[in-house]
Amino acid sequence: MRTEGGVGAETRPSERSAGGWALEVELAGLRLANPTVLASGVLGTSASLLARAASSGAGAVTTKTLTLHPRRGNPNPVVVELDTGLLNSMGLPNPGLEPFLPEIRAYRSSGLRSPLIGSIWALNSEEASTMASMIQEAGANAVELNVSCPNASKDELDTIGSEQLVRELVEAVRRSVSVPVFVKLPPLHWGLTKLAGAAVDAGADVLVATNALRGMAIDVRARRPILSGITGGLSGRALKPVALRAVYELYGEFGDEIQVVGVGGVQDWRDAVEYLLAGASAVEIGTALIYRGLSVFRRVASGIEGYLREEGFHSVEEIVGAARRG
Amino acid sequence: MHLTAEVREVEKLTARVKLYVLELKERLGSWPGQFVMVWLPGSGEIPISVARERGREIWLVIARVGRVTGAIHEEVGEGARLWIRGPYGRGFSTSPGRHLLVGGGFGVAPLLRLADELRALDGPVEVWAALGFKSADDALLLEEFKEVVDRVTVSTDDGTLGEKGLVTDVVELDWPNVVHASGPEPMLRALAFSCLQRGVRLEISLERRMRCGLGLCGSCEVESTGMRVCRDGPVFDARLLASAEFARRSLEVWA
Ligand SMILES: Cc1cc2nc3c(=O)[nH]c(=O)nc-3n(C[C@H](O)[C@H](O)[C@H](O)COP(=O)(O)OP(=O)(O)OC[C@H]3O[C@@H](n4cnc5c(N)ncnc54)[C@H](O)[C@@H]3O)c2cc1C
Ligand SMILES: Cc1cc2nc3c(=O)[nH]c(=O)nc-3n(C[C@H](O)[C@H](O)[C@H](O)COP(=O)(O)O)c2cc1C
């Protein structure tokens, strides 16, 4: 099912750069000035930070994942920097959906054109449905259902990994909103295509692949795990080949019905182009902000544009999934 | 990953504040105003400013305010270890000229690191420090400041040491080219007001609850400014904050 833009979606004429290479992409009816998106959980904690990411060039921005009730998250240490990426065990800290809604309204009235994707975490259809309608009402241009937070409790993870529940949650969200529904998937799940299939059958418009991998680090001098949550989500460089494979598989399986967004370890245009070639219509960026700062969005976007020009393409769409067509 | 640091020395500076002298395996390479995340395994991880750096040695001045700082005060003695990561953040600017350092309470710590750096600059530099405390018992690092700056003035709220009054009431703002300040936020606000009125450049070091320290998680945003203490700060140009919620709230305080 493909929905039209929905509440406040951007509909403006296609913007082409001087040379005629269009960076603009369409994602489930939303228009993104370029295919870079701020990943959930990174700078998405307030209207002002979302606005800062958008004005730094993000084609769309995603809020921190919100829960119905406030969550404190885990105590420090909540991150470990590795050579190959980053471990985080934030534990979904957020003020709860309702107190966050003014931030969404404030972002939407800021005049910035990058669509806002509202990320939610819910463990039953009733909650999912309430949250999705509230977030749409506040002005979110899309709802992203996170069914893959690596820092949820073991019970939550056991629950959310089930196809049946994913189907119910997506159906509930689909029934409650007219804006596009994104579903954010885990990187490793033996039944990934089945899980994704359940989401697609239930009416998802976009599959986001992927969330962080579960991992851990131990300090050899302290002789104990560093993260207070013991395990955390591994993002950045190390995640890229895993998430890339997920995008490739999901595009192969569902590319005719829905769109895919690639997430994991995007630092430069080459990473982004790999995801596009694997079948992603856009890429999300999180961890790279540590190394590249907020300019990462503009730099990746202009790098993609340079690639299109060098290779003789005129739009991003032309290369989406090209690695499958060979 | 964290660096393991050996605690070489612990000195009680006041009833609430201790100095920790740490030795690292390699140089930290901090800039004045930067901070490190200090991890005490089993307890937690908190941001602390680097108060001095000499070779592989760093000084941390830690006030006991709660859970983690309490555990450090209780459990970490000479010969023990602390784990640190960093240095992080954007610090104070340093260029030749007349510098006034304004510190309140244990907020004076990062200003000592700045004083050291300014002292080592080539070119004409004059550095004054105006340090304010609640009472004589709370005064700290006075000898260290006297060794490196040209003039130190001390004030206490109750007049038990130096001039009586708030440091912001006794500072001389016509003299410096730039003012660097660190301390309680009401002090910083009052100073920002005076400096902005006179057109004096002011850099302030801010504190907020910090989690990742890497600029990702958003925890330490200065309300509604889009500015992160860990990455865009902790040292900010006071003008930058003048347009924001911070200033609005400050004006309410002054009104
Ligand atoms: C960039 C930076 C540099 C800092 N440098 C120093 C330093 O050099 N020396 C030093 O002693 N402290 C410094 N701090 C403050 C220090 O990090 C906090 O005091 C510490 O995190 C408190 O931890 P706790 O577990 O002991 O307190 P908690 O048990 O967590 O809290 C105790 C009380 O302190 C308040 N509090 C905790 N953290 C902060 C904070 N970041 N800002 C304001 N109030 C807070 C709480 O609201 C509570 O009332 C710095 C903070 C930042 C952000
Ligand atoms: C500090 C941090 C917090 C995160 N919080 C969330 C979150 O709340 N919800 C979510 O869906 N993903 C969250 N993620 C995962 C990212 O959105 C992204 O899927 C993952 O980090 C891989 O992308 P990257 O390598 O570009 O960071 C978080 C990642 C980091 C580093």
XYZ file of C-alpha atoms and ligand atoms in Angstrom:
665
model
C 0.000 0.000 0.000
C 1.350 3.371 -0.949
C -0.136 6.425 0.760
C -0.039 9.965 -0.430
C 2.029 12.519 1.442
C -0.305 12.886 4.389
C -0.380 15.704 6.897
C 1.701 18.616 5.769
C 3.763 16.610 3.310
C 6.022 18.652 1.115
C 4.890 19.005 -2.430
C 7.139 21.313 -4.304
C 8.525 21.138 -7.786
C 11.523 18.956 -8.295
C 14.703 20.875 -7.572
C 17.465 20.215 -10.001
C 20.976 21.410 -9.477
C 22.548 23.692 -12.059
C 23.990 20.762 -14.017
C 20.661 18.943 -14.162
C 21.456 16.221 -11.631
C 18.601 15.773 -9.257
C 19.389 14.758 -5.717
C 15.763 14.938 -4.741
C 14.095 11.659 -3.886
C 10.559 10.596 -3.192
C 10.011 8.378 -0.202
C 6.478 7.022 0.128
C 5.146 10.315 -1.196
C 7.434 12.502 0.903
C 9.860 14.719 -0.948
C 13.429 14.775 0.347
C 15.785 17.412 -1.083
C 18.498 14.763 -0.948
C 18.606 11.120 0.155
C 20.298 11.657 3.557
C 18.191 11.244 6.691
C 19.033 11.873 10.342
C 18.832 8.454 12.079
C 16.647 7.968 15.123
C 18.274 8.479 18.525
C 20.867 10.875 17.207
C 20.149 14.567 17.869
C 16.426 13.893 17.607
C 15.663 14.886 21.183
C 14.331 18.406 20.610
C 12.899 20.701 17.951
C 16.072 22.772 17.969
C 18.376 19.800 17.390
C 16.099 18.387 14.681
C 16.096 21.824 13.072
C 19.858 22.008 13.294
C 20.203 18.679 11.475
C 17.719 19.807 8.816
C 19.442 23.124 8.265
C 22.749 21.268 8.063
C 21.381 19.477 5.024
C 19.536 16.351 6.192
C 16.860 15.551 3.605
C 14.606 14.281 6.414
C 14.951 13.995 10.176
C 13.853 11.277 12.587
C 12.946 11.863 16.224
C 14.455 9.902 19.076
C 12.301 6.804 19.571
C 9.432 7.742 21.869
C 7.557 5.518 24.276
C 4.091 6.148 25.699
C 5.486 6.617 29.196
C 8.736 8.371 30.139
C 11.865 6.222 30.318
C 15.019 7.170 32.173
C 17.311 4.943 30.160
C 20.479 3.395 31.550
C 23.018 5.118 33.798
C 26.486 6.013 32.438
C 28.609 4.608 30.874
C 26.255 4.358 27.916
C 28.757 4.425 25.069
C 32.037 2.770 24.134
C 34.038 4.036 21.173
C 35.631 1.180 19.251
C 37.998 1.218 16.280
C 35.224 -0.277 14.204
C 32.228 1.623 15.458
C 30.306 2.590 18.526
C 28.494 0.653 21.226
C 25.603 2.416 22.912
C 23.226 1.354 25.638
C 21.200 4.531 26.008
C 18.125 2.392 26.789
C 15.543 4.577 25.013
C 15.627 7.548 27.402
C 12.778 9.898 26.463
C 10.221 12.093 28.191
C 7.303 10.025 26.900
C 5.239 10.793 23.808
C 2.929 13.506 25.079
C 5.564 15.861 26.552
C 7.493 15.537 23.288
C 4.645 16.595 20.981
C 5.361 20.354 21.351
C 8.839 19.664 19.942
C 7.277 18.120 16.838
C 4.915 21.065 16.453
C 7.774 23.519 16.928
C 9.881 21.756 14.306
C 7.002 21.679 11.849
C 6.338 25.384 12.270
C 10.007 26.265 11.826
C 9.593 26.465 8.064
C 12.216 23.804 7.402
C 11.276 21.585 4.508
C 12.896 18.321 5.551
C 10.051 15.984 6.518
C 9.930 14.806 10.117
C 9.687 11.087 10.814
C 8.299 10.300 14.270
C 9.816 7.156 15.760
C 7.782 5.134 18.256
C 8.231 2.004 20.349
C 5.150 0.105 21.461
C 4.575 -3.439 22.615
C 0.860 -3.763 21.913
C -1.486 -2.579 19.196
C -3.463 -0.317 21.442
C -0.376 1.658 22.458
C 0.945 1.678 18.901
C -2.335 3.007 17.592
C -2.661 5.753 20.225
C 0.918 6.859 19.769
C 0.776 6.876 15.983
C -2.330 9.038 15.850
C -0.987 11.470 18.429
C 2.283 11.858 16.581
C 0.533 12.386 13.238
C -1.762 14.917 14.870
C 1.265 16.856 16.122
C 2.550 17.090 12.572
C 4.860 14.135 11.930
C 5.131 13.508 8.180
C 5.661 9.778 8.725
C 5.610 7.281 11.579
C 8.560 4.959 12.089
C 7.730 1.901 14.127
C 10.908 0.754 15.853
C 10.687 -3.013 16.324
C 14.404 -3.476 16.798
C 15.873 -1.483 19.693
C 18.901 -3.508 20.863
C 18.677 -1.868 24.291
C 15.190 -2.978 25.151
C 14.869 -5.516 27.951
C 15.195 -9.212 27.126
C 11.445 -9.675 27.585
C 10.696 -6.783 25.283
C 13.060 -8.150 22.659
C 11.584 -11.652 22.836
C 8.172 -10.150 22.351
C 9.001 -7.756 19.573
C 10.968 -10.285 17.505
C 7.759 -12.148 16.678
C 6.222 -11.930 13.244
C 2.753 -12.026 14.705
C 3.350 -9.002 16.915
C 5.023 -7.022 14.140
C 1.990 -7.716 11.958
C -0.375 -6.541 14.687
C 1.621 -3.408 15.449
C 1.950 -2.372 11.826
C -1.750 -3.020 11.213
C -2.632 -0.907 14.231
C -0.457 1.973 13.069
C -1.685 1.646 9.475
C -5.303 1.875 10.621
C -4.587 4.947 12.765
C -2.728 7.237 10.402
C -2.777 8.479 6.832
C 0.926 9.392 6.742
C 3.424 6.790 5.495
C 4.403 4.008 7.890
C 8.078 3.066 8.196
C 9.191 -0.076 10.019
C 12.715 -0.207 11.421
C 14.144 -3.712 11.418
C 16.946 -5.473 13.301
C 20.140 -6.406 11.411
C 20.279 -10.060 12.389
C 17.170 -12.104 12.629
C 16.978 -15.566 11.119
C 13.577 -14.751 9.805
C 14.355 -11.209 8.637
C 12.481 -11.556 5.356
C 9.543 -13.144 7.181
C 9.512 -10.359 9.743
C 9.719 -7.785 6.960
C 7.055 -9.689 5.003
C 4.699 -9.425 7.957
C 5.281 -5.672 8.021
C 4.712 -5.346 4.278
C 1.519 -7.439 4.370
C 0.246 -5.314 7.230
C 0.615 -2.153 5.171
C 4.106 -0.742 5.803
C 5.289 1.732 3.159
C 8.999 1.746 3.937
C 11.382 -0.775 5.508
C 14.285 0.797 7.384
C 17.295 -1.513 7.579
C 18.794 -1.608 10.055
C 19.000 -0.828 13.726
C 22.248 -1.553 15.626
C 23.658 -5.031 16.275
C 23.793 -6.337 19.819
C 27.330 -6.348 21.176
C 29.474 -5.649 24.219
C 32.919 -4.562 25.405
C 34.920 -5.534 28.487
C 37.611 -3.415 30.095
C 40.576 -5.702 30.751
C 41.868 -3.653 33.707
C 38.485 -3.266 35.357
C 37.632 -6.859 34.363
C 33.997 -6.035 33.780
C 31.667 -4.949 30.990
C 31.976 -1.220 30.329
C 28.341 -0.455 29.528
C 26.079 -0.245 32.555
C 23.520 -2.109 30.476
C 26.238 -4.769 29.819
C 25.232 -5.169 26.176
C 24.472 -2.403 23.729
C 23.912 -1.605 20.083
C 26.875 -1.701 17.721
C 26.636 0.979 15.050
C 29.043 2.597 12.625
C 31.606 0.975 10.339
C 31.233 -2.562 11.652
C 27.505 -2.567 10.989
C 27.711 -1.536 7.354
C 28.244 -4.855 5.566
C 25.541 -6.457 7.707
C 22.943 -3.753 7.100
C 23.924 -3.562 3.431
C 23.160 -7.269 3.070
C 19.808 -6.732 4.779
C 18.944 -3.920 2.349
C 19.976 -6.039 -0.649
C 17.808 -8.964 0.500
C 14.811 -6.853 1.408
C 14.923 -4.958 -1.872
C 15.153 -8.259 -3.735
C 12.176 -9.652 -1.903
C 9.904 -6.617 -1.585
C 11.343 -3.990 -3.941
C 8.260 -4.123 -6.170
C 5.898 -3.328 -3.326
C 7.696 -0.979 -0.959
C 10.784 1.204 -0.573
C 13.814 0.487 1.591
C 15.979 2.908 3.581
C 19.558 1.863 4.393
C 21.122 2.599 7.801
C 24.431 1.576 9.288
C 27.923 3.003 9.045
C 27.333 5.627 6.364
C 30.246 8.061 6.620
C 30.842 9.197 3.073
C 29.200 9.189 -0.350
C 30.679 5.804 -1.247
C 28.883 4.142 1.662
C 25.683 5.901 0.653
C 26.007 4.882 -2.995
C 26.559 1.252 -1.965
C 23.248 1.340 -0.122
C 21.484 2.974 -3.075
C 22.880 0.338 -5.435
C 21.748 -2.397 -3.024
C 18.203 -1.063 -3.244
C 17.867 1.743 -0.705
C 15.950 4.859 -1.772
C 17.612 6.890 0.980
C 20.213 6.436 3.719
C 20.137 7.356 7.380
C 23.201 8.673 9.188
C 23.918 8.517 12.918
C 27.301 7.506 14.301
C 29.271 9.316 11.583
C 28.310 12.600 13.246
C 31.052 11.837 15.774
C 33.751 11.838 13.111
C 32.269 14.115 10.444
C 30.109 16.500 12.435
C 26.865 17.913 11.106
C 28.431 18.684 7.735
C 28.208 14.952 6.979
C 24.774 15.423 5.373
C 25.926 18.029 2.846
C 29.131 16.165 2.146
C 27.441 12.834 1.501
C 24.776 14.510 -0.644
C 27.247 16.393 -2.796
C 29.376 13.252 -3.091
C 26.349 11.351 -4.405
C 25.735 14.143 -6.883
C 29.353 13.950 -8.046
C 28.993 10.200 -8.508
C 25.813 10.554 -10.573
C 27.523 13.082 -12.803
C 30.665 11.005 -13.271
C 28.681 7.893 -14.085
C 26.234 9.623 -16.396
C 23.055 9.332 -14.337
C 20.510 12.096 -13.909
C 18.661 11.087 -10.776
C 19.137 9.073 -7.623
C 16.207 6.829 -8.574
C 18.123 5.521 -11.586
C 20.698 3.807 -9.408
C 18.387 2.427 -6.716
C 18.825 -1.351 -6.757
C 21.177 -1.206 -9.752
C 23.467 -3.808 -8.163
C 20.663 -6.364 -8.553
C 20.056 -5.594 -12.170
C 23.792 -6.054 -12.768
C 37.845 2.644 24.979
C 38.857 4.227 28.285
C 42.404 5.049 29.315
C 43.461 3.643 32.670
C 44.881 6.297 34.978
C 46.817 5.776 38.217
C 45.862 8.080 41.053
C 49.148 9.603 42.222
C 47.853 12.019 44.782
C 44.605 12.966 46.461
C 44.350 16.230 48.337
C 41.397 17.551 50.245
C 40.955 21.156 49.104
C 37.785 21.961 51.047
C 35.195 19.969 52.959
C 33.463 19.106 49.661
C 36.228 19.229 47.089
C 39.209 17.002 46.410
C 42.076 17.275 43.962
C 43.006 14.091 42.101
C 46.371 13.990 40.387
C 46.316 11.231 37.770
C 49.089 9.700 35.738
C 48.313 8.365 32.279
C 50.312 6.027 30.064
C 50.526 8.757 27.448
C 49.878 12.470 27.196
C 46.215 13.400 27.161
C 46.708 16.489 24.977
C 43.809 18.587 26.251
C 43.001 22.170 25.310
C 42.041 24.567 28.134
C 38.347 24.219 28.948
C 38.055 20.665 27.670
C 36.771 17.854 29.865
C 37.156 14.104 30.248
C 34.546 11.471 31.049
C 35.661 9.791 34.270
C 34.499 6.233 34.875
C 34.582 4.551 38.246
C 33.647 0.919 37.473
C 30.610 -0.210 39.399
C 29.589 3.346 40.062
C 29.217 5.503 36.974
C 30.770 7.926 34.536
C 30.765 11.740 34.797
C 32.246 14.746 32.971
C 35.076 16.555 34.768
C 37.162 19.459 33.469
C 40.897 19.114 33.146
C 42.301 21.529 35.736
C 45.945 21.119 34.805
C 48.021 19.018 32.418
C 51.751 18.482 32.795
C 53.402 15.756 30.778
C 51.464 12.563 31.447
C 49.902 14.010 34.567
C 46.462 15.600 34.785
C 44.649 17.302 37.652
C 40.960 16.801 38.286
C 39.145 18.852 40.908
C 36.078 16.913 42.005
C 33.309 18.289 44.208
C 31.145 15.844 46.075
C 27.577 16.458 44.956
C 25.941 13.065 44.507
C 26.258 9.400 43.738
C 29.307 9.109 41.499
C 31.293 12.009 42.939
C 30.476 10.630 46.394
C 31.791 7.189 45.429
C 34.972 8.714 44.011
C 35.532 10.655 47.241
C 34.960 7.535 49.356
C 36.629 4.841 47.317
C 39.405 6.344 45.251
C 42.633 6.971 47.143
C 46.285 7.221 46.205
C 47.406 4.173 44.230
C 43.878 3.422 43.007
C 42.746 3.720 39.393
C 40.258 5.824 37.489
C 39.213 5.340 33.878
C 38.910 8.258 31.535
C 37.966 8.993 27.934
C 38.466 12.219 26.075
C 39.475 14.998 26.004
C 36.219 16.309 24.602
C 34.616 19.595 23.690
C 35.599 23.066 22.573
C 37.551 25.083 25.087
C 38.594 28.673 25.726
C 40.283 30.821 23.104
C 43.853 31.810 23.831
C 45.542 34.727 22.158
C 47.869 37.449 23.404
C 46.175 40.312 25.240
C 44.503 41.128 28.549
C 42.590 38.174 29.951
C 40.299 38.238 32.940
C 39.398 34.845 34.414
C 36.260 34.877 36.541
C 35.597 31.778 38.600
C 33.042 30.784 41.180
C 33.468 27.903 43.644
C 34.966 24.717 42.222
C 34.213 26.195 38.796
C 37.646 27.784 39.025
C 39.226 24.426 38.017
C 39.233 24.782 34.200
C 40.458 28.372 34.559
C 43.696 27.097 36.083
C 44.325 25.026 32.958
C 43.638 28.184 30.929
C 45.959 30.284 33.082
C 48.763 27.744 32.530
C 48.246 27.917 28.778
C 48.096 31.708 28.645
C 51.269 31.929 30.740
C 53.074 29.756 28.199
C 52.024 31.921 25.206
C 54.510 33.920 23.188
C 53.678 37.596 22.999
C 52.337 40.120 25.455
C 49.850 38.499 27.806
C 48.426 39.782 31.029
C 46.164 37.580 33.093
C 44.043 38.518 36.061
C 41.882 36.136 38.018
C 38.824 37.084 40.057
C 37.802 34.138 42.179
C 34.622 34.091 44.228
C 33.599 31.684 46.984
C 30.785 31.425 49.496
C 33.116 31.602 52.439
C 36.842 31.376 53.332
C 36.441 27.623 53.916
C 35.384 27.124 50.294
C 38.370 28.873 48.729
C 40.587 26.593 46.664
C 43.607 26.610 44.346
C 44.543 30.166 45.380
C 48.265 29.408 45.606
C 48.227 27.733 42.205
C 46.549 30.738 40.589
C 48.941 33.165 42.303
C 51.882 31.293 40.774
C 50.688 31.695 37.192
C 48.598 34.847 36.884
C 49.570 38.494 37.310
C 46.921 39.396 39.801
C 44.406 37.441 41.865
C 41.441 39.019 43.594
C 39.359 36.925 45.932
C 35.876 37.644 47.145
C 33.535 35.792 49.464
C 29.805 36.165 49.905
C 30.222 36.510 53.669
C 33.408 38.578 53.643
C 35.471 35.980 55.531
C 38.186 36.207 52.866
C 39.050 39.025 50.450
C 36.341 41.445 49.419
C 32.817 40.893 50.630
C 30.274 40.345 47.892
C 29.563 38.409 44.739
C 32.480 38.046 42.358
C 30.313 39.584 39.642
C 29.921 42.743 41.722
C 33.618 43.213 42.339
C 35.128 42.449 38.895
C 36.715 45.171 36.768
C 35.255 44.812 33.288
C 36.867 47.846 31.637
C 40.333 46.351 31.671
C 40.250 43.014 29.780
C 40.131 42.242 26.050
C 38.360 39.036 26.862
C 36.703 37.532 29.919
C 36.629 33.762 30.524
C 34.228 32.501 33.153
C 33.309 29.255 34.841
C 31.086 28.694 37.845
C 27.446 28.567 38.922
C 24.984 29.593 36.249
C 23.509 32.611 38.083
C 27.043 33.994 38.247
C 27.526 33.397 34.528
C 24.212 35.052 33.709
C 24.984 38.130 35.736
C 28.378 38.361 34.097
C 26.926 37.848 30.623
C 24.556 40.711 31.244
C 27.357 43.088 32.324
C 29.729 42.054 29.547
C 27.163 42.160 26.744
C 26.077 45.611 27.906
C 29.648 46.887 27.754
C 30.502 45.034 24.556
C 33.205 42.974 26.286
C 33.912 39.544 24.811
C 32.904 36.799 27.233
C 33.441 33.050 27.073
C 31.480 30.938 29.529
C 31.801 27.282 30.436
C 28.435 25.553 30.854
C 27.400 22.293 32.490
C 24.507 20.033 31.673
C 23.752 16.376 32.379
C 25.983 14.468 30.036
C 25.628 10.968 28.667
C 27.467 10.030 25.479
C 29.892 12.964 25.472
C 30.241 12.495 21.709
C 27.586 14.841 20.398
C 25.038 12.165 19.510
C 22.513 11.614 22.256
C 21.254 15.183 22.788
C 21.206 14.946 26.614
C 23.388 17.982 27.216
C 21.646 20.421 24.868
C 21.487 23.954 26.233
C 17.704 24.382 26.237
C 16.245 25.196 22.834
C 19.500 26.390 21.320
C 20.460 23.247 19.405
C 23.867 23.591 21.097
C 25.415 20.574 22.803
C 27.622 21.187 25.838
C 29.779 18.156 25.007
C 30.538 19.065 21.418
C 29.664 22.692 20.678
C 30.813 23.646 24.205
C 31.385 23.374 27.091
C 32.822 26.829 26.434
C 30.481 29.145 24.541
C 30.716 32.726 23.415
C 28.142 34.473 25.593
C 26.780 36.250 22.477
C 25.851 32.928 20.962
C 23.463 32.315 23.791
C 22.086 35.840 23.871
C 19.414 35.115 21.276
C 18.249 31.901 22.831
C 16.053 30.560 25.559
C 19.053 30.794 27.862
C 19.036 34.551 27.582
C 15.288 34.747 27.825
C 15.396 32.878 31.101
C 18.280 34.994 32.249
C 16.371 38.172 31.535
C 13.515 36.852 33.614
C 15.972 36.400 36.436
C 17.150 39.968 36.089
C 13.746 41.529 35.564
C 31.679 19.868 30.889
C 31.544 19.636 32.369
C 32.633 19.800 33.201
C 32.539 19.585 34.574
N 33.638 19.750 35.344
C 33.587 19.512 36.678
C 34.745 19.635 37.503
O 35.828 19.961 37.037
N 34.612 19.371 38.810
C 33.418 18.980 39.366
O 33.374 18.733 40.569
N 32.298 18.856 38.611
C 32.356 19.098 37.287
N 31.212 18.952 36.508
C 29.953 18.533 37.149
C 29.964 17.042 37.413
O 29.996 16.344 36.199
C 28.714 16.659 38.210
O 28.796 17.219 39.483
C 28.600 15.147 38.339
O 28.240 14.585 37.103
C 27.597 14.762 39.398
O 27.519 13.335 39.440
P 26.967 12.580 40.711
O 26.633 11.187 40.298
O 27.916 12.718 41.856
O 25.681 13.409 41.074
P 24.164 12.966 40.932
O 23.870 11.980 42.040
O 23.894 12.552 39.548
O 23.474 14.370 41.195
C 23.635 15.119 42.389
C 23.128 16.536 42.210
O 23.940 17.264 41.269
C 23.170 17.761 40.185
N 23.954 17.591 38.941
C 24.486 16.456 38.477
N 25.142 16.627 37.332
C 25.036 17.918 37.029
C 25.497 18.707 35.952
N 26.214 18.214 34.921
N 25.176 20.016 35.955
C 24.453 20.536 36.954
N 23.996 19.838 38.000
C 24.275 18.550 38.048
C 21.941 16.902 40.177
O 20.818 17.568 39.613
C 21.732 16.621 41.644
O 21.090 17.694 42.280
C 31.298 19.179 35.139
C 30.184 19.009 34.313
C 30.292 19.241 32.938
C 29.096 19.049 32.072
C 23.444 6.969 20.597
C 22.491 6.226 19.690
C 21.128 6.185 20.003
C 20.240 5.503 19.185
N 18.911 5.510 19.500
C 18.010 4.934 18.653
C 16.615 5.032 18.885
O 16.152 5.637 19.854
N 15.780 4.438 17.999
C 16.224 3.776 16.883
O 15.419 3.291 16.109
N 17.545 3.684 16.633
C 18.449 4.238 17.489
N 19.787 4.158 17.212
C 20.237 3.411 16.024
C 20.441 4.338 14.835
O 19.254 4.994 14.462
C 20.980 3.556 13.629
O 20.036 2.579 13.239
C 22.288 2.850 13.922
O 23.092 3.630 14.774
C 23.061 2.534 12.648
O 23.386 3.701 11.911
P 24.801 4.464 12.042
O 25.873 3.440 11.873
O 24.787 5.506 10.975
O 24.821 5.053 13.411
C 20.714 4.821 18.027
C 22.079 4.865 17.723
C 22.974 5.561 18.522
C 24.432 5.585 18.148
